[in-house]
Amino acid sequence: MRTLAAPSPAQLMVHADLALRSALAAVAGTEPSRLGRAAAGAAYLDLWAGDRLLRADGGNHSAVARFLLPRLLMESVDTLSVLLGERAQRNTGPGAAYREHARWLHQAMWHPDHRARLDAVTARLDGPPTGEDRLARPLTSVRPAALPLDLHALLDALERERRAVVGACALAPERDSAGNWALADRYALLTAAAACLDGWRGAGRGRRITSDRDRLVAALSRIAIRLGLEPVGPDTELSGALFGEAVAHCRRPTAPARTAPARTAPVGARRLVGA
C-alpha cells in the first residue's frame, strides 16, 4: 500500500487557516466565552509565528518548519474545539469543515515521515550552530529601547535558553532518541522565536504598531510556555486579546502562508493534496 507524501508546511498552514476560518464562521453572531476567544487568538498566533518561520527559514524546504509546524498547528487547531463546543460535532456546515481540516493536521503530525523530519533537524545539531544558522547569533540585535518593555525579561530567558542549546549541540555526545527529540524541539522553538523577532518593526505609530507589538509579545510568550520558561502573562489573556485580530484575519480572502499562491480559501481547499 503506497503511503501518500506528507503535506508541505505551506499546505499545513492552509489547513490550519481554513480550520480557524471554519471555527469562526460556525460561531458567527454569537459571543464566544473567554476561553473560546483565547482559543481563536492562539490559533491565529500560531499561524502568524508559522508564517514568520517559513519566511525566515527557507519556506517549504525548512527542516525546522517540517518538524515543528505539524505539532504546533495541530495543537492550536485542536484547542478550537473549546470555541466551537457542540458545533464541532455537526455533520454539515462550518463544524464539519473544521473537523476535516483538523483531521488532515492530525494525519500530518503522525505521518510515517516523522522520523525523517526529526533526523533532518538533528543533522543540524551535530556541533554548535554556525554560519547562516539563525541560532548562531543572538535572538535579536534590536536595541532594548525599541522592544516592548514587557518582553525584556522574557528575551533574557530566551537568550539564556539559546546559549544552553548551543552548548548542548557543542557537546554532541551519543544522544538517545528522547534526547534528540528534546534538543530538536528546543532548537526548533527558538528558531521560530528568532523568526518572530526578525519580523519586528519597532517604528511608526498608531494601531499598526500596537497590533505588531501585541502579536510579538503573545507569540513569544506561547513559545516560552512550550519551552518550559516563564511566560509574560497568562496565555489565556494574551491570546484572548488577539481575538479581534483573528477575526480580521479571517475576513481577508487569502491563505496566510507566503509560500502558498495567493488564492481564495475555497479554491485553496480544493487544490490541497488529497483534499
PDB file of C-alpha atoms in Angstrom:
ATOM      1  CA  MET A   1       0.000   0.000   0.000  1.00  0.00           C
ATOM      2  CA  ARG A   2       1.534   3.277  -1.136  1.00  0.00           C
ATOM      3  CA  THR A   3       1.958   5.965   1.528  1.00  0.00           C
ATOM      4  CA  LEU A   4       0.837   9.436   0.498  1.00  0.00           C
ATOM      5  CA  ALA A   5       3.510  12.115   0.577  1.00  0.00           C
ATOM      6  CA  ALA A   6       3.466  14.296   3.675  1.00  0.00           C
ATOM      7  CA  PRO A   7       1.819  17.709   3.185  1.00  0.00           C
ATOM      8  CA  SER A   8       4.259  20.592   2.869  1.00  0.00           C
ATOM      9  CA  PRO A   9       4.462  23.223   5.615  1.00  0.00           C
ATOM     10  CA  ALA A  10       2.595  25.661   3.362  1.00  0.00           C
ATOM     11  CA  GLN A  11      -0.228  23.155   2.897  1.00  0.00           C
ATOM     12  CA  LEU A  12      -0.417  22.642   6.657  1.00  0.00           C
ATOM     13  CA  MET A  13      -0.678  26.396   7.084  1.00  0.00           C
ATOM     14  CA  VAL A  14      -3.613  26.469   4.656  1.00  0.00           C
ATOM     15  CA  HIS A  15      -5.363  23.656   6.545  1.00  0.00           C
ATOM     16  CA  ALA A  16      -4.852  25.453   9.874  1.00  0.00           C
ATOM     17  CA  ASP A  17      -6.011  28.730   8.341  1.00  0.00           C
ATOM     18  CA  LEU A  18      -9.174  27.133   6.950  1.00  0.00           C
ATOM     19  CA  ALA A  19      -9.834  25.393  10.278  1.00  0.00           C
ATOM     20  CA  LEU A  20      -9.731  28.771  12.038  1.00  0.00           C
ATOM     21  CA  ARG A  21     -11.973  30.348   9.399  1.00  0.00           C
ATOM     22  CA  SER A  22     -14.450  27.471   9.717  1.00  0.00           C
ATOM     23  CA  ALA A  23     -14.494  27.700  13.509  1.00  0.00           C
ATOM     24  CA  LEU A  24     -15.150  31.431  13.481  1.00  0.00           C
ATOM     25  CA  ALA A  25     -17.822  31.029  10.798  1.00  0.00           C
ATOM     26  CA  ALA A  26     -19.543  28.438  12.998  1.00  0.00           C
ATOM     27  CA  VAL A  27     -19.832  30.872  15.920  1.00  0.00           C
ATOM     28  CA  ALA A  28     -20.616  33.982  13.856  1.00  0.00           C
ATOM     29  CA  GLY A  29     -23.258  36.108  15.535  1.00  0.00           C
ATOM     30  CA  THR A  30     -22.574  34.682  18.997  1.00  0.00           C
ATOM     31  CA  GLU A  31     -20.484  35.965  21.890  1.00  0.00           C
ATOM     32  CA  PRO A  32     -17.685  33.445  22.497  1.00  0.00           C
ATOM     33  CA  SER A  33     -16.572  32.642  26.019  1.00  0.00           C
ATOM     34  CA  ARG A  34     -13.265  33.911  27.386  1.00  0.00           C
ATOM     35  CA  LEU A  35     -11.683  30.510  26.697  1.00  0.00           C
ATOM     36  CA  GLY A  36     -13.195  30.417  23.207  1.00  0.00           C
ATOM     37  CA  ARG A  37     -11.758  33.835  22.373  1.00  0.00           C
ATOM     38  CA  ALA A  38      -8.388  32.696  23.689  1.00  0.00           C
ATOM     39  CA  ALA A  39      -8.507  29.551  21.527  1.00  0.00           C
ATOM     40  CA  ALA A  40      -9.143  31.600  18.380  1.00  0.00           C
ATOM     41  CA  GLY A  41      -6.398  34.061  19.310  1.00  0.00           C
ATOM     42  CA  ALA A  42      -3.960  31.219  19.977  1.00  0.00           C
ATOM     43  CA  ALA A  43      -4.690  29.601  16.603  1.00  0.00           C
ATOM     44  CA  TYR A  44      -4.127  32.945  14.902  1.00  0.00           C
ATOM     45  CA  LEU A  45      -0.865  33.476  16.788  1.00  0.00           C
ATOM     46  CA  ASP A  46       0.477  30.084  15.742  1.00  0.00           C
ATOM     47  CA  LEU A  47      -0.380  30.916  12.121  1.00  0.00           C
ATOM     48  CA  TRP A  48       1.429  34.231  12.500  1.00  0.00           C
ATOM     49  CA  ALA A  49       4.517  32.593  14.015  1.00  0.00           C
ATOM     50  CA  GLY A  50       4.435  29.841  11.397  1.00  0.00           C
ATOM     51  CA  ASP A  51       4.343  32.403   8.605  1.00  0.00           C
ATOM     52  CA  ARG A  52       7.387  34.167  10.089  1.00  0.00           C
ATOM     53  CA  LEU A  53       9.225  30.857  10.348  1.00  0.00           C
ATOM     54  CA  LEU A  54       8.521  29.971   6.719  1.00  0.00           C
ATOM     55  CA  ARG A  55       9.704  33.402   5.593  1.00  0.00           C
ATOM     56  CA  ALA A  56      12.928  33.223   7.608  1.00  0.00           C
ATOM     57  CA  ASP A  57      13.968  29.584   7.297  1.00  0.00           C
ATOM     58  CA  GLY A  58      13.529  28.553   3.693  1.00  0.00           C
ATOM     59  CA  GLY A  59       9.799  28.048   3.236  1.00  0.00           C
ATOM     60  CA  ASN A  60       8.761  24.505   2.338  1.00  0.00           C
ATOM     61  CA  HIS A  61      12.418  23.429   2.375  1.00  0.00           C
ATOM     62  CA  SER A  62      12.829  24.368   6.042  1.00  0.00           C
ATOM     63  CA  ALA A  63      13.696  21.307   8.139  1.00  0.00           C
ATOM     64  CA  VAL A  64      12.603  23.236  11.232  1.00  0.00           C
ATOM     65  CA  ALA A  65       9.191  24.075   9.749  1.00  0.00           C
ATOM     66  CA  ARG A  66       8.608  20.489   8.614  1.00  0.00           C
ATOM     67  CA  PHE A  67       9.432  19.270  12.116  1.00  0.00           C
ATOM     68  CA  LEU A  68       7.707  21.934  14.207  1.00  0.00           C
ATOM     69  CA  LEU A  69       4.620  23.131  12.337  1.00  0.00           C
ATOM     70  CA  PRO A  70       2.660  19.839  12.302  1.00  0.00           C
ATOM     71  CA  ARG A  71       2.627  19.772  16.102  1.00  0.00           C
ATOM     72  CA  LEU A  72       2.109  23.490  16.720  1.00  0.00           C
ATOM     73  CA  LEU A  73      -0.726  23.797  14.220  1.00  0.00           C
ATOM     74  CA  MET A  74      -2.386  20.565  15.368  1.00  0.00           C
ATOM     75  CA  GLU A  75      -2.300  21.743  18.992  1.00  0.00           C
ATOM     76  CA  SER A  76      -3.864  25.134  18.293  1.00  0.00           C
ATOM     77  CA  VAL A  77      -6.484  23.755  15.897  1.00  0.00           C
ATOM     78  CA  ASP A  78      -7.451  21.099  18.434  1.00  0.00           C
ATOM     79  CA  THR A  79      -7.970  23.855  21.009  1.00  0.00           C
ATOM     80  CA  LEU A  80     -10.538  25.486  18.712  1.00  0.00           C
ATOM     81  CA  SER A  81     -12.968  22.798  19.874  1.00  0.00           C
ATOM     82  CA  VAL A  82     -13.342  24.978  23.003  1.00  0.00           C
ATOM     83  CA  LEU A  83     -14.634  27.780  20.770  1.00  0.00           C
ATOM     84  CA  LEU A  84     -16.942  25.516  18.761  1.00  0.00           C
ATOM     85  CA  GLY A  85     -18.471  23.464  21.551  1.00  0.00           C
ATOM     86  CA  GLU A  86     -21.192  21.142  20.254  1.00  0.00           C
ATOM     87  CA  ARG A  87     -20.981  22.773  16.804  1.00  0.00           C
ATOM     88  CA  ALA A  88     -17.757  20.805  16.219  1.00  0.00           C
ATOM     89  CA  GLN A  89     -19.820  17.601  16.031  1.00  0.00           C
ATOM     90  CA  ARG A  90     -22.244  18.738  13.330  1.00  0.00           C
ATOM     91  CA  ASN A  91     -22.126  16.772  10.096  1.00  0.00           C
ATOM     92  CA  THR A  92     -22.636  19.748   7.802  1.00  0.00           C
ATOM     93  CA  GLY A  93     -21.540  23.349   7.599  1.00  0.00           C
ATOM     94  CA  PRO A  94     -18.527  25.035   9.214  1.00  0.00           C
ATOM     95  CA  GLY A  95     -18.289  22.500  12.061  1.00  0.00           C
ATOM     96  CA  ALA A  96     -17.827  19.633   9.615  1.00  0.00           C
ATOM     97  CA  ALA A  97     -15.303  21.660   7.605  1.00  0.00           C
ATOM     98  CA  TYR A  98     -13.352  22.362  10.795  1.00  0.00           C
ATOM     99  CA  ARG A  99     -13.194  18.637  11.620  1.00  0.00           C
ATOM    100  CA  GLU A 100     -11.926  17.809   8.145  1.00  0.00           C
ATOM    101  CA  HIS A 101      -9.032  20.274   8.359  1.00  0.00           C
ATOM    102  CA  ALA A 102      -8.230  19.131  11.900  1.00  0.00           C
ATOM    103  CA  ARG A 103      -8.131  15.544  10.613  1.00  0.00           C
ATOM    104  CA  TRP A 104      -5.564  16.487   7.975  1.00  0.00           C
ATOM    105  CA  LEU A 105      -3.355  18.103  10.587  1.00  0.00           C
ATOM    106  CA  HIS A 106      -3.539  15.007  12.805  1.00  0.00           C
ATOM    107  CA  GLN A 107      -2.548  12.824   9.871  1.00  0.00           C
ATOM    108  CA  ALA A 108       0.384  15.106   9.074  1.00  0.00           C
ATOM    109  CA  MET A 109       1.568  15.011  12.684  1.00  0.00           C
ATOM    110  CA  TRP A 110       1.680  11.206  12.693  1.00  0.00           C
ATOM    111  CA  HIS A 111       2.709  10.727   9.076  1.00  0.00           C
ATOM    112  CA  PRO A 112       5.293   7.934   8.619  1.00  0.00           C
ATOM    113  CA  ASP A 113       7.925  10.552   7.752  1.00  0.00           C
ATOM    114  CA  HIS A 114       8.001  11.860  11.345  1.00  0.00           C
ATOM    115  CA  ARG A 115      11.344  10.118  11.967  1.00  0.00           C
ATOM    116  CA  ALA A 116      12.831  11.684   8.840  1.00  0.00           C
ATOM    117  CA  ARG A 117      11.610  15.114   9.985  1.00  0.00           C
ATOM    118  CA  LEU A 118      13.393  14.618  13.301  1.00  0.00           C
ATOM    119  CA  ASP A 119      16.585  13.377  11.614  1.00  0.00           C
ATOM    120  CA  ALA A 120      16.661  16.416   9.312  1.00  0.00           C
ATOM    121  CA  VAL A 121      16.739  18.711  12.352  1.00  0.00           C
ATOM    122  CA  THR A 122      19.170  16.667  14.454  1.00  0.00           C
ATOM    123  CA  ALA A 123      21.562  16.668  11.493  1.00  0.00           C
ATOM    124  CA  ARG A 124      21.891  20.411  12.164  1.00  0.00           C
ATOM    125  CA  LEU A 125      22.715  19.780  15.831  1.00  0.00           C
ATOM    126  CA  ASP A 126      25.946  17.795  15.428  1.00  0.00           C
ATOM    127  CA  GLY A 127      28.071  20.637  16.686  1.00  0.00           C
ATOM    128  CA  PRO A 128      27.309  24.259  17.596  1.00  0.00           C
ATOM    129  CA  PRO A 129      25.247  26.275  15.100  1.00  0.00           C
ATOM    130  CA  THR A 130      27.493  28.222  12.728  1.00  0.00           C
ATOM    131  CA  GLY A 131      27.330  30.345   9.613  1.00  0.00           C
ATOM    132  CA  GLU A 132      23.814  31.194   8.453  1.00  0.00           C
ATOM    133  CA  ASP A 133      22.125  29.119  11.146  1.00  0.00           C
ATOM    134  CA  ARG A 134      19.811  31.556  12.929  1.00  0.00           C
ATOM    135  CA  LEU A 135      20.821  30.332  16.401  1.00  0.00           C
ATOM    136  CA  ALA A 136      24.488  31.018  15.708  1.00  0.00           C
ATOM    137  CA  ARG A 137      23.837  34.611  16.798  1.00  0.00           C
ATOM    138  CA  PRO A 138      21.665  36.256  19.465  1.00  0.00           C
ATOM    139  CA  LEU A 139      17.916  36.077  19.003  1.00  0.00           C
ATOM    140  CA  THR A 140      17.732  39.806  18.348  1.00  0.00           C
ATOM    141  CA  SER A 141      20.127  42.666  17.776  1.00  0.00           C
ATOM    142  CA  VAL A 142      17.357  45.222  18.248  1.00  0.00           C
ATOM    143  CA  ARG A 143      18.169  47.751  20.966  1.00  0.00           C
ATOM    144  CA  PRO A 144      16.158  47.090  24.156  1.00  0.00           C
ATOM    145  CA  ALA A 145      14.646  50.570  23.943  1.00  0.00           C
ATOM    146  CA  ALA A 146      12.990  49.562  20.651  1.00  0.00           C
ATOM    147  CA  LEU A 147      11.387  46.437  22.137  1.00  0.00           C
ATOM    148  CA  PRO A 148       8.206  46.220  24.218  1.00  0.00           C
ATOM    149  CA  LEU A 149       9.092  46.662  27.877  1.00  0.00           C
ATOM    150  CA  ASP A 150       7.213  43.525  28.942  1.00  0.00           C
ATOM    151  CA  LEU A 151       9.482  41.439  26.685  1.00  0.00           C
ATOM    152  CA  HIS A 152      12.791  42.350  28.308  1.00  0.00           C
ATOM    153  CA  ALA A 153      12.806  39.635  30.997  1.00  0.00           C
ATOM    154  CA  LEU A 154      11.401  37.044  28.604  1.00  0.00           C
ATOM    155  CA  LEU A 155      14.026  37.816  25.971  1.00  0.00           C
ATOM    156  CA  ASP A 156      16.736  37.391  28.603  1.00  0.00           C
ATOM    157  CA  ALA A 157      15.319  33.956  29.417  1.00  0.00           C
ATOM    158  CA  LEU A 158      15.035  33.005  25.721  1.00  0.00           C
ATOM    159  CA  GLU A 159      18.604  34.130  25.098  1.00  0.00           C
ATOM    160  CA  ARG A 160      19.848  32.011  28.010  1.00  0.00           C
ATOM    161  CA  GLU A 161      17.948  29.086  26.510  1.00  0.00           C
ATOM    162  CA  ARG A 162      19.585  29.725  23.117  1.00  0.00           C
ATOM    163  CA  ARG A 163      23.037  29.633  24.701  1.00  0.00           C
ATOM    164  CA  ALA A 164      22.126  26.430  26.538  1.00  0.00           C
ATOM    165  CA  VAL A 165      21.012  24.803  23.277  1.00  0.00           C
ATOM    166  CA  VAL A 166      24.205  25.913  21.540  1.00  0.00           C
ATOM    167  CA  GLY A 167      26.196  24.415  24.398  1.00  0.00           C
ATOM    168  CA  ALA A 168      24.262  21.151  24.221  1.00  0.00           C
ATOM    169  CA  CYS A 169      24.940  20.947  20.485  1.00  0.00           C
ATOM    170  CA  ALA A 170      28.648  21.587  21.056  1.00  0.00           C
ATOM    171  CA  LEU A 171      28.853  18.623  23.436  1.00  0.00           C
ATOM    172  CA  ALA A 172      27.079  16.400  20.913  1.00  0.00           C
ATOM    173  CA  PRO A 173      27.609  13.045  22.640  1.00  0.00           C
ATOM    174  CA  GLU A 174      25.724   9.946  21.556  1.00  0.00           C
ATOM    175  CA  ARG A 175      22.181  11.060  22.365  1.00  0.00           C
ATOM    176  CA  ASP A 176      19.303   8.620  22.630  1.00  0.00           C
ATOM    177  CA  SER A 177      16.086   9.196  20.673  1.00  0.00           C
ATOM    178  CA  ALA A 178      14.422  11.044  23.548  1.00  0.00           C
ATOM    179  CA  GLY A 179      17.446  13.315  23.938  1.00  0.00           C
ATOM    180  CA  ASN A 180      17.498  14.019  20.196  1.00  0.00           C
ATOM    181  CA  TRP A 181      13.809  14.872  20.157  1.00  0.00           C
ATOM    182  CA  ALA A 182      14.041  17.162  23.200  1.00  0.00           C
ATOM    183  CA  LEU A 183      17.027  19.081  21.819  1.00  0.00           C
ATOM    184  CA  ALA A 184      15.479  19.306  18.347  1.00  0.00           C
ATOM    185  CA  ASP A 185      12.271  20.664  19.870  1.00  0.00           C
ATOM    186  CA  ARG A 186      14.121  23.359  21.837  1.00  0.00           C
ATOM    187  CA  TYR A 187      16.184  24.248  18.759  1.00  0.00           C
ATOM    188  CA  ALA A 188      13.072  24.492  16.546  1.00  0.00           C
ATOM    189  CA  LEU A 189      11.089  26.596  19.019  1.00  0.00           C
ATOM    190  CA  LEU A 190      13.977  29.028  19.436  1.00  0.00           C
ATOM    191  CA  THR A 191      14.356  29.283  15.659  1.00  0.00           C
ATOM    192  CA  ALA A 192      10.664  30.201  15.487  1.00  0.00           C
ATOM    193  CA  ALA A 193      11.160  32.795  18.243  1.00  0.00           C
ATOM    194  CA  ALA A 194      14.046  34.322  16.296  1.00  0.00           C
ATOM    195  CA  ALA A 195      11.891  34.447  13.164  1.00  0.00           C
ATOM    196  CA  CYS A 196       9.178  36.333  15.062  1.00  0.00           C
ATOM    197  CA  LEU A 197      11.755  38.831  16.296  1.00  0.00           C
ATOM    198  CA  ASP A 198      13.209  39.246  12.816  1.00  0.00           C
ATOM    199  CA  GLY A 199       9.772  40.385  11.709  1.00  0.00           C
ATOM    200  CA  TRP A 200       9.526  43.036  14.415  1.00  0.00           C
ATOM    201  CA  ARG A 201       9.077  46.553  13.087  1.00  0.00           C
ATOM    202  CA  GLY A 202       9.696  48.789  16.074  1.00  0.00           C
ATOM    203  CA  ALA A 203       8.886  52.046  14.351  1.00  0.00           C
ATOM    204  CA  GLY A 204       5.829  54.043  13.483  1.00  0.00           C
ATOM    205  CA  ARG A 205       2.723  54.825  15.487  1.00  0.00           C
ATOM    206  CA  GLY A 206      -0.952  54.113  15.770  1.00  0.00           C
ATOM    207  CA  ARG A 207      -2.907  50.863  15.677  1.00  0.00           C
ATOM    208  CA  ARG A 208      -0.476  49.040  13.351  1.00  0.00           C
ATOM    209  CA  ILE A 209       2.459  49.255  15.732  1.00  0.00           C
ATOM    210  CA  THR A 210       0.199  48.321  18.670  1.00  0.00           C
ATOM    211  CA  SER A 211      -1.027  45.209  16.837  1.00  0.00           C
ATOM    212  CA  ASP A 212       2.522  44.224  15.874  1.00  0.00           C
ATOM    213  CA  ARG A 213       3.630  44.578  19.493  1.00  0.00           C
ATOM    214  CA  ASP A 214       0.716  42.564  20.860  1.00  0.00           C
ATOM    215  CA  ARG A 215       1.329  39.750  18.384  1.00  0.00           C
ATOM    216  CA  LEU A 216       5.046  39.647  19.151  1.00  0.00           C
ATOM    217  CA  VAL A 217       4.555  39.595  22.917  1.00  0.00           C
ATOM    218  CA  ALA A 218       1.839  36.927  22.791  1.00  0.00           C
ATOM    219  CA  ALA A 219       3.636  34.719  20.234  1.00  0.00           C
ATOM    220  CA  LEU A 220       6.917  34.750  22.171  1.00  0.00           C
ATOM    221  CA  SER A 221       5.068  34.068  25.401  1.00  0.00           C
ATOM    222  CA  ARG A 222       3.448  30.983  23.838  1.00  0.00           C
ATOM    223  CA  ILE A 223       6.869  29.799  22.675  1.00  0.00           C
ATOM    224  CA  ALA A 224       8.230  30.351  26.185  1.00  0.00           C
ATOM    225  CA  ILE A 225       5.457  28.191  27.640  1.00  0.00           C
ATOM    226  CA  ARG A 226       6.345  25.408  25.207  1.00  0.00           C
ATOM    227  CA  LEU A 227       9.979  25.709  26.270  1.00  0.00           C
ATOM    228  CA  GLY A 228       9.020  25.487  29.940  1.00  0.00           C
ATOM    229  CA  LEU A 229      10.072  29.098  30.598  1.00  0.00           C
ATOM    230  CA  GLU A 230       8.201  31.781  32.493  1.00  0.00           C
ATOM    231  CA  PRO A 231       5.725  33.464  30.113  1.00  0.00           C
ATOM    232  CA  VAL A 232       4.976  37.186  30.016  1.00  0.00           C
ATOM    233  CA  GLY A 233       1.494  36.667  31.405  1.00  0.00           C
ATOM    234  CA  PRO A 234      -1.463  34.285  31.401  1.00  0.00           C
ATOM    235  CA  ASP A 235      -1.696  32.696  27.953  1.00  0.00           C
ATOM    236  CA  THR A 236      -5.498  32.907  28.021  1.00  0.00           C
ATOM    237  CA  GLU A 237      -5.406  36.682  28.477  1.00  0.00           C
ATOM    238  CA  LEU A 238      -2.657  37.279  25.915  1.00  0.00           C
ATOM    239  CA  SER A 239      -4.290  35.066  23.284  1.00  0.00           C
ATOM    240  CA  GLY A 240      -7.768  36.394  24.007  1.00  0.00           C
ATOM    241  CA  ALA A 241      -6.548  39.932  23.359  1.00  0.00           C
ATOM    242  CA  LEU A 242      -5.811  38.841  19.772  1.00  0.00           C
ATOM    243  CA  PHE A 243      -9.362  37.607  19.106  1.00  0.00           C
ATOM    244  CA  GLY A 244     -10.179  40.735  17.118  1.00  0.00           C
ATOM    245  CA  GLU A 245      -7.044  40.262  15.041  1.00  0.00           C
ATOM    246  CA  ALA A 246      -8.054  36.652  14.364  1.00  0.00           C
ATOM    247  CA  VAL A 247     -11.486  37.782  13.169  1.00  0.00           C
ATOM    248  CA  ALA A 248      -9.962  40.488  10.964  1.00  0.00           C
ATOM    249  CA  HIS A 249      -7.511  37.961   9.516  1.00  0.00           C
ATOM    250  CA  CYS A 250     -10.353  35.601   8.590  1.00  0.00           C
ATOM    251  CA  ARG A 251     -12.191  38.380   6.789  1.00  0.00           C
ATOM    252  CA  ARG A 252      -9.314  38.547   4.341  1.00  0.00           C
ATOM    253  CA  PRO A 253      -9.745  36.126   1.427  1.00  0.00           C
ATOM    254  CA  THR A 254      -6.283  34.641   1.027  1.00  0.00           C
ATOM    255  CA  ALA A 255      -4.335  31.964   2.894  1.00  0.00           C
ATOM    256  CA  PRO A 256      -1.581  33.265   5.200  1.00  0.00           C
ATOM    257  CA  ALA A 257       1.457  31.308   4.062  1.00  0.00           C
ATOM    258  CA  ARG A 258       3.786  33.350   1.884  1.00  0.00           C
ATOM    259  CA  THR A 259       4.983  30.148   0.224  1.00  0.00           C
ATOM    260  CA  ALA A 260       1.466  29.253  -0.939  1.00  0.00           C
ATOM    261  CA  PRO A 261      -0.013  31.015  -4.016  1.00  0.00           C
ATOM    262  CA  ALA A 262      -2.409  33.816  -3.153  1.00  0.00           C
ATOM    263  CA  ARG A 263      -5.900  32.445  -3.717  1.00  0.00           C
ATOM    264  CA  THR A 264      -9.282  32.434  -2.069  1.00  0.00           C
ATOM    265  CA  ALA A 265      -9.786  29.930   0.718  1.00  0.00           C
ATOM    266  CA  PRO A 266     -12.332  27.699  -1.128  1.00  0.00           C
ATOM    267  CA  VAL A 267     -10.068  27.384  -4.179  1.00  0.00           C
ATOM    268  CA  GLY A 268      -7.094  26.728  -1.909  1.00  0.00           C
ATOM    269  CA  ALA A 269      -9.027  23.972  -0.142  1.00  0.00           C
ATOM    270  CA  ARG A 270      -9.850  22.205  -3.417  1.00  0.00           C
ATOM    271  CA  ARG A 271      -6.241  22.294  -4.572  1.00  0.00           C
ATOM    272  CA  LEU A 272      -4.725  20.849  -1.394  1.00  0.00           C
ATOM    273  CA  VAL A 273      -3.072  17.480  -1.827  1.00  0.00           C
ATOM    274  CA  GLY A 274      -5.694  14.827  -1.270  1.00  0.00           C
ATOM    275  CA  ALA A 275      -8.435  17.273  -0.367  1.00  0.00           C
TER     276      ALA A 275
END
